[in-house]
Short mmCIF file of C-alpha atoms in Angstrom, two decimals:
data_model
loop_
_atom_site.label_atom_id
_atom_site.label_comp_id
_atom_site.label_asym_id
_atom_site.label_seq_id
_atom_site.Cartn_x
_atom_site.Cartn_y
_atom_site.Cartn_z
CA MET G 1 0.00 -0.02 -0.01
CA ASN G 2 1.57 3.38 -1.03
CA THR G 3 1.71 6.29 1.34
CA GLN G 4 -1.34 8.07 -0.08
CA ALA G 5 -3.54 5.06 0.08
CA LYS G 6 -2.40 4.28 3.59
CA LEU G 7 -3.37 7.91 4.69
CA VAL G 8 -6.80 7.58 2.95
CA ASN G 9 -7.30 4.41 4.80
CA GLU G 10 -6.18 6.04 8.16
CA LEU G 11 -8.67 8.85 7.70
CA LYS G 12 -11.55 6.31 7.82
CA ASN G 13 -10.80 5.72 11.50
CA ILE G 14 -10.68 9.32 12.48
CA THR G 15 -13.89 10.72 14.02
CA THR G 16 -13.50 14.28 12.64
CA GLU G 17 -13.31 12.85 9.10
CA GLY G 18 -16.57 11.04 9.36
CA GLN G 19 -19.74 12.05 7.33
CA ASN G 20 -22.32 13.50 9.61
CA PRO G 21 -25.68 11.68 9.06
CA ASN G 22 -27.62 14.79 10.23
CA THR G 23 -26.38 17.10 7.48
CA LEU G 24 -26.46 14.80 4.35
CA ASP G 25 -29.11 17.07 2.91
CA ILE G 26 -27.46 20.43 3.73
CA ASP G 27 -26.80 21.20 0.05
CA LEU G 28 -30.56 21.34 -0.48
CA LEU G 29 -31.44 23.75 2.13
CA ASP G 30 -31.97 27.47 2.08
CA SER G 31 -29.76 29.79 4.10
CA LEU G 32 -31.82 29.52 7.27
CA GLY G 33 -32.04 25.80 6.84
CA VAL G 34 -28.26 25.48 6.63
CA LEU G 35 -27.83 27.72 9.69
CA LYS G 36 -30.14 25.67 11.77
CA LYS G 37 -28.16 22.58 10.92
CA ILE G 38 -24.90 24.33 12.01
CA ASN G 39 -26.44 25.68 15.09
CA THR G 40 -27.90 22.33 16.16
CA GLU G 41 -24.50 20.76 15.92
CA ASP G 42 -22.72 23.50 17.69
CA GLN G 43 -24.99 23.22 20.63
CA LYS G 44 -23.58 19.87 21.35
CA VAL G 45 -19.97 21.11 21.84
CA ALA G 46 -20.20 22.77 25.31
CA SER G 47 -21.65 19.79 26.92
CA ILE G 48 -19.02 17.49 25.60
CA VAL G 49 -16.28 19.72 26.80
CA GLY G 50 -18.10 19.79 30.19
CA LEU G 51 -17.40 16.03 30.49
CA LEU G 52 -13.66 16.74 30.29
CA LEU G 53 -13.54 19.14 33.23
CA PRO G 54 -11.63 16.78 35.39
CA GLU G 55 -8.88 16.39 32.77
CA ILE G 56 -8.92 20.22 32.11
CA SER G 57 -8.53 20.90 35.81
CA GLN G 58 -5.49 18.62 35.95
CA GLY G 59 -3.97 20.66 33.08
CA VAL G 60 -4.59 23.88 34.88
CA ASP G 61 -2.88 22.59 38.10
CA LEU G 62 0.16 21.75 36.05
CA ILE G 63 0.14 25.16 34.38
CA VAL G 64 -0.25 27.06 37.60
CA ASP G 65 2.69 25.01 39.19
CA ALA G 66 4.82 25.78 36.15
CA PHE G 67 3.99 29.46 36.32
CA ALA G 68 5.10 29.55 39.97
CA CYS G 69 8.44 28.01 39.09
CA GLY G 70 9.09 30.40 36.03
CA GLY G 71 7.94 27.95 33.56
CA ARG G 72 5.96 28.85 30.41
CA LEU G 73 2.78 27.68 28.66
CA ILE G 74 3.52 26.63 25.11
CA TYR G 75 0.82 25.83 22.54
CA ILE G 76 1.99 23.88 19.42
CA GLY G 77 -0.30 23.05 16.45
CA ALA G 78 -0.92 23.09 12.82
CA GLY G 79 -3.66 24.67 10.71
CA THR G 80 -6.78 25.84 12.71
CA SER G 81 -5.53 24.05 15.79
CA GLY G 82 -2.25 25.97 15.71
CA ARG G 83 -3.92 29.33 14.96
CA LEU G 84 -6.23 28.87 17.86
CA GLY G 85 -3.13 28.35 20.13
CA VAL G 86 -1.56 31.47 18.78
CA LEU G 87 -4.77 33.47 19.23
CA ASP G 88 -5.01 32.34 22.94
CA ALA G 89 -1.36 33.18 23.50
CA VAL G 90 -1.40 36.71 22.02
CA GLU G 91 -4.46 37.69 24.21
CA CYS G 92 -2.67 36.92 27.46
CA PRO G 93 -0.36 39.92 27.67
CA PRO G 94 -3.15 42.57 27.30
CA THR G 95 -5.62 40.62 29.49
CA PHE G 96 -3.27 39.59 32.31
CA SER G 97 -0.15 41.97 32.00
CA VAL G 98 2.02 38.91 31.48
CA SER G 99 5.18 38.98 29.34
CA SER G 100 4.71 37.78 25.71
CA GLU G 101 7.20 34.98 26.60
CA GLN G 102 5.06 33.41 29.28
CA VAL G 103 2.39 32.05 26.96
CA ILE G 104 3.60 31.26 23.49
CA GLY G 105 1.86 29.96 20.42
CA ILE G 106 3.86 27.89 17.83
CA LEU G 107 2.23 27.32 14.42
CA ALA G 108 3.67 24.91 11.91
CA GLY G 109 4.99 26.82 9.12
CA GLY G 110 5.69 29.99 11.12
CA ALA G 111 3.97 33.36 11.37
CA GLY G 112 3.05 33.38 7.71
CA ALA G 113 0.98 30.17 8.18
CA MET G 114 -1.41 32.34 10.26
CA TYR G 115 -2.75 33.92 7.04
CA LYS G 116 -1.89 31.32 4.42
CA ALA G 117 -1.40 27.52 4.62
CA VAL G 118 2.25 26.31 4.37
CA GLU G 119 2.26 23.17 2.27
CA GLY G 120 3.81 20.13 4.09
CA ALA G 121 4.40 21.88 7.39
CA GLU G 122 1.97 19.71 9.43
CA ASP G 123 3.80 16.55 8.22
CA ASN G 124 7.27 17.77 9.09
CA ARG G 125 8.27 16.03 12.32
CA LYS G 126 11.66 17.72 12.45
CA LEU G 127 10.22 21.18 12.10
CA ALA G 128 8.33 20.78 15.37
CA ILE G 129 11.60 19.87 17.15
CA ASP G 130 13.50 22.75 15.62
CA ASP G 131 10.57 25.13 16.60
CA LEU G 132 10.68 24.10 20.28
CA LYS G 133 14.48 24.21 20.36
CA ALA G 134 14.26 27.78 18.97
CA ILE G 135 12.32 28.94 22.13
CA ASN G 136 14.73 27.07 24.38
CA LEU G 137 12.21 24.66 25.69
CA SER G 138 13.01 23.51 29.25
CA SER G 139 11.65 20.94 31.70
CA LYS G 140 9.90 23.84 33.61
CA ASP G 141 7.61 24.43 30.63
CA ILE G 142 4.19 23.04 29.86
CA VAL G 143 3.58 22.08 26.25
CA VAL G 144 -0.05 21.82 24.83
CA GLY G 145 -0.23 19.85 21.67
CA ILE G 146 -3.28 20.76 19.75
CA ALA G 147 -4.65 18.58 16.89
CA ALA G 148 -8.24 17.94 15.99
CA SER G 149 -7.53 14.71 14.34
CA GLY G 150 -5.17 13.43 16.97
CA ARG G 151 -2.66 12.35 14.39
CA THR G 152 -0.84 15.51 12.95
CA PRO G 153 2.75 14.28 12.65
CA TYR G 154 4.19 17.85 13.54
CA VAL G 155 2.20 18.00 16.72
CA ILE G 156 2.98 14.45 17.83
CA SER G 157 6.62 14.97 17.25
CA GLY G 158 6.62 18.12 19.22
CA MET G 159 4.89 16.40 22.08
CA ALA G 160 7.35 13.54 22.11
CA PHE G 161 10.36 15.84 22.10
CA ALA G 162 8.97 17.85 24.94
CA ARG G 163 8.58 14.84 27.19
CA GLU G 164 12.15 13.80 26.23
CA GLN G 165 13.25 17.36 27.68
CA GLY G 166 11.28 16.68 30.85
CA ALA G 167 8.45 19.11 30.18
CA LYS G 168 4.87 18.12 30.96
CA VAL G 169 2.61 17.69 28.04
CA ILE G 170 -1.14 18.21 27.59
CA GLY G 171 -2.88 16.91 24.49
CA VAL G 172 -6.07 18.65 23.10
CA SER G 173 -7.64 16.71 20.44
CA CYS G 174 -11.10 15.80 19.06
CA SER G 175 -10.45 12.27 17.85
CA ALA G 176 -9.07 9.41 19.94
CA ASN G 177 -5.61 8.21 18.90
CA SER G 178 -3.31 5.88 20.88
CA SER G 179 -0.07 7.52 19.51
CA TYR G 180 -1.38 10.91 20.63
CA ALA G 181 -2.37 9.64 24.13
CA GLN G 182 0.98 7.95 24.61
CA ASN G 183 2.77 11.26 24.12
CA CYS G 184 0.94 13.36 26.66
CA ASP G 185 0.66 13.48 30.49
CA ILE G 186 -2.92 14.64 30.24
CA ASN G 187 -5.10 13.75 27.38
CA ILE G 188 -8.07 16.02 26.78
CA CYS G 189 -10.01 14.54 23.90
CA ALA G 190 -13.29 16.26 23.07
CA VAL G 191 -14.97 13.82 20.64
CA VAL G 192 -17.60 16.19 19.12
CA GLY G 193 -18.31 13.87 16.25
CA ALA G 194 -18.43 14.38 12.59
CA GLU G 195 -18.56 17.86 11.33
CA VAL G 196 -21.46 19.67 9.51
CA LEU G 197 -19.25 19.83 6.48
CA THR G 198 -17.26 16.56 6.40
CA GLY G 199 -13.60 17.12 7.65
CA SER G 200 -13.97 20.83 8.24
CA THR G 201 -12.48 20.87 11.73
CA ARG G 202 -12.48 24.61 11.99
CA MET G 203 -16.15 24.14 12.87
CA LYS G 204 -17.13 21.96 15.95
CA SER G 205 -13.67 20.73 16.63
CA GLY G 206 -12.25 24.22 16.44
CA THR G 207 -14.95 25.46 18.86
CA ALA G 208 -14.25 22.71 21.24
CA GLN G 209 -10.50 23.55 21.18
CA LYS G 210 -11.24 27.19 21.67
CA LEU G 211 -13.23 26.52 24.71
CA ILE G 212 -10.58 24.33 26.26
CA LEU G 213 -7.66 26.63 25.48
CA ASN G 214 -9.85 29.51 27.17
CA MET G 215 -10.21 27.40 30.16
CA LEU G 216 -6.66 26.45 30.46
CA SER G 217 -5.18 29.91 30.13
CA THR G 218 -7.97 31.78 32.15
CA ALA G 219 -8.22 29.41 34.90
CA SER G 220 -4.53 29.22 35.21
CA MET G 221 -4.17 33.09 35.36
CA ILE G 222 -7.01 33.35 37.86
CA ARG G 223 -5.30 30.75 40.13
CA SER G 224 -2.04 32.76 39.78
CA GLY G 225 -3.62 35.89 41.14
CA LYS G 226 -4.65 37.64 37.95
CA SER G 227 -8.08 38.39 39.04
CA TYR G 228 -9.92 40.12 41.94
CA GLN G 229 -13.54 38.86 42.33
CA ASN G 230 -14.26 38.24 38.53
CA LEU G 231 -12.43 41.48 37.44
CA MET G 232 -9.40 41.47 35.07
CA ILE G 233 -7.42 43.14 37.83
CA ASP G 234 -4.13 42.95 35.93
CA VAL G 235 -5.39 44.24 32.55
CA ASN G 236 -2.77 46.18 30.66
CA ALA G 237 -4.04 49.71 29.83
CA SER G 238 -2.18 49.90 26.48
CA ASN G 239 -4.76 51.70 24.54
CA LYS G 240 -7.81 54.03 25.18
CA LYS G 241 -10.36 51.29 25.48
CA LEU G 242 -8.21 49.28 27.89
CA TYR G 243 -7.35 52.44 29.93
CA ALA G 244 -11.11 53.10 30.16
CA ARG G 245 -11.55 49.41 31.27
CA ALA G 246 -8.81 49.79 33.81
CA VAL G 247 -10.48 52.83 35.26
CA ARG G 248 -13.81 51.00 35.48
CA ILE G 249 -12.26 48.03 37.03
CA VAL G 250 -10.72 50.13 39.77
CA MET G 251 -14.07 51.73 40.36
CA GLN G 252 -15.75 48.32 40.60
CA ALA G 253 -13.21 46.83 42.77
CA THR G 254 -13.13 49.61 45.36
CA GLU G 255 -16.54 51.26 44.89
CA CYS G 256 -14.73 54.55 44.37
CA ASP G 257 -15.67 57.42 41.97
CA PHE G 258 -14.08 58.14 38.69
CA ASP G 259 -11.70 60.87 39.75
CA THR G 260 -10.40 58.55 42.65
CA ALA G 261 -9.78 55.80 40.20
CA GLU G 262 -7.94 58.02 37.73
CA MET G 263 -5.76 59.47 40.44
CA ALA G 264 -4.88 56.17 41.89
CA LEU G 265 -4.04 54.82 38.41
CA ALA G 266 -1.77 57.74 37.79
CA GLN G 267 0.14 57.18 41.02
CA ALA G 268 0.25 53.50 40.30
CA ASN G 269 1.63 53.97 36.67
CA ASN G 270 -1.61 52.63 35.24
CA GLN G 271 -1.26 49.33 37.14
CA THR G 272 -4.90 48.32 37.89
CA LYS G 273 -4.16 45.98 40.69
CA LEU G 274 -1.75 48.26 42.40
CA ALA G 275 -4.19 51.28 42.10
CA SER G 276 -7.06 49.08 43.52
CA LEU G 277 -4.92 48.06 46.59
CA MET G 278 -4.09 51.67 47.12
CA VAL G 279 -7.67 52.77 47.22
CA LEU G 280 -8.86 49.80 49.22
CA THR G 281 -6.17 50.22 51.95
CA GLY G 282 -4.83 53.72 51.92
CA LEU G 283 -1.35 52.45 51.22
CA ASP G 284 1.01 54.55 48.95
CA SER G 285 2.39 52.93 45.80
CA THR G 286 5.57 51.71 47.47
CA GLN G 287 3.80 50.17 50.34
CA ALA G 288 1.27 48.53 48.17
CA LYS G 289 3.89 47.04 45.77
CA ALA G 290 5.44 45.45 48.86
CA ALA G 291 2.14 44.17 50.08
CA LEU G 292 1.48 42.56 46.73
CA ALA G 293 4.95 41.11 46.54
CA SER G 294 4.54 39.50 50.03
CA ASN G 295 1.27 37.89 48.86
CA LYS G 296 2.63 36.64 45.48
CA GLY G 297 0.43 39.02 43.52
CA PHE G 298 -2.95 38.13 44.98
CA LEU G 299 -4.92 41.19 45.73
CA ARG G 300 -7.51 39.66 47.91
CA LYS G 301 -4.80 38.31 50.21
CA ALA G 302 -3.04 41.71 50.30
CA VAL G 303 -6.28 43.48 51.27
CA GLU G 304 -6.94 40.85 54.08
CA GLN G 305 -3.44 41.23 55.26
CA GLN G 306 -4.19 44.92 55.90
CA GLY G 307 -7.20 44.11 57.79
CA CYS G 308 -9.50 45.67 55.25
#
């Protein structure tokens, strides 16, 4: 059997490549009919992801521990899966004021593949190893391999290499695969079933992966002190909208007025968490920085320490 015939045969056993019996007539429907079919299938995704909360929770615990030891969260994937990893990674600095090096998205084929497919990149095992070496992967890091099919050679190679380096590996897929499972410490497999459009894993599979990545990064940041109540207390006020959000967050966290929030932010060099602590406790910026440092960045603990 030649290589192509072998791959065709392999695809028969991949859940995401199956033909969905509920959408066989989709080419006969009007626009509303097509959308109803898509929406019906999409509604299944969140509940399937919900069944995986124990595994996702284990992943969050690994990431929190890694962050505490100076480790990084590294997403690696190809195609839609890889792009979703990049998307999650680039949102972390403005949302949580972390370094762009703390959460990294690696996409097969490089930055250009974000906009245009790079032929053969997902099949290149060596490329994954080179990409991880380029960021100086260490045993302190967490690598999340993302592949809807659970078979992408680039991703599996990266996961295997990461484990060889002593890094913990989390797998995020939508089709069970023994080789994939063997190369990760935590296997998060959201079997959402055949797509509305056969093989189009940017749909249900992509949605499931996005939900899981949201959970991994957001929960890890919350557990690392990046929220107060449910507020993005470490938001980076890097543009007018985010500055306005920072002002509003200080007002919400402290129940102060607009002028007080603006004054505190100015004294805190636009650091939302620091400004909030100053308003809540009456500490000056130097004292508030020390209080946050002694409580590892957790605002609620710093406030409680001051007896407020």
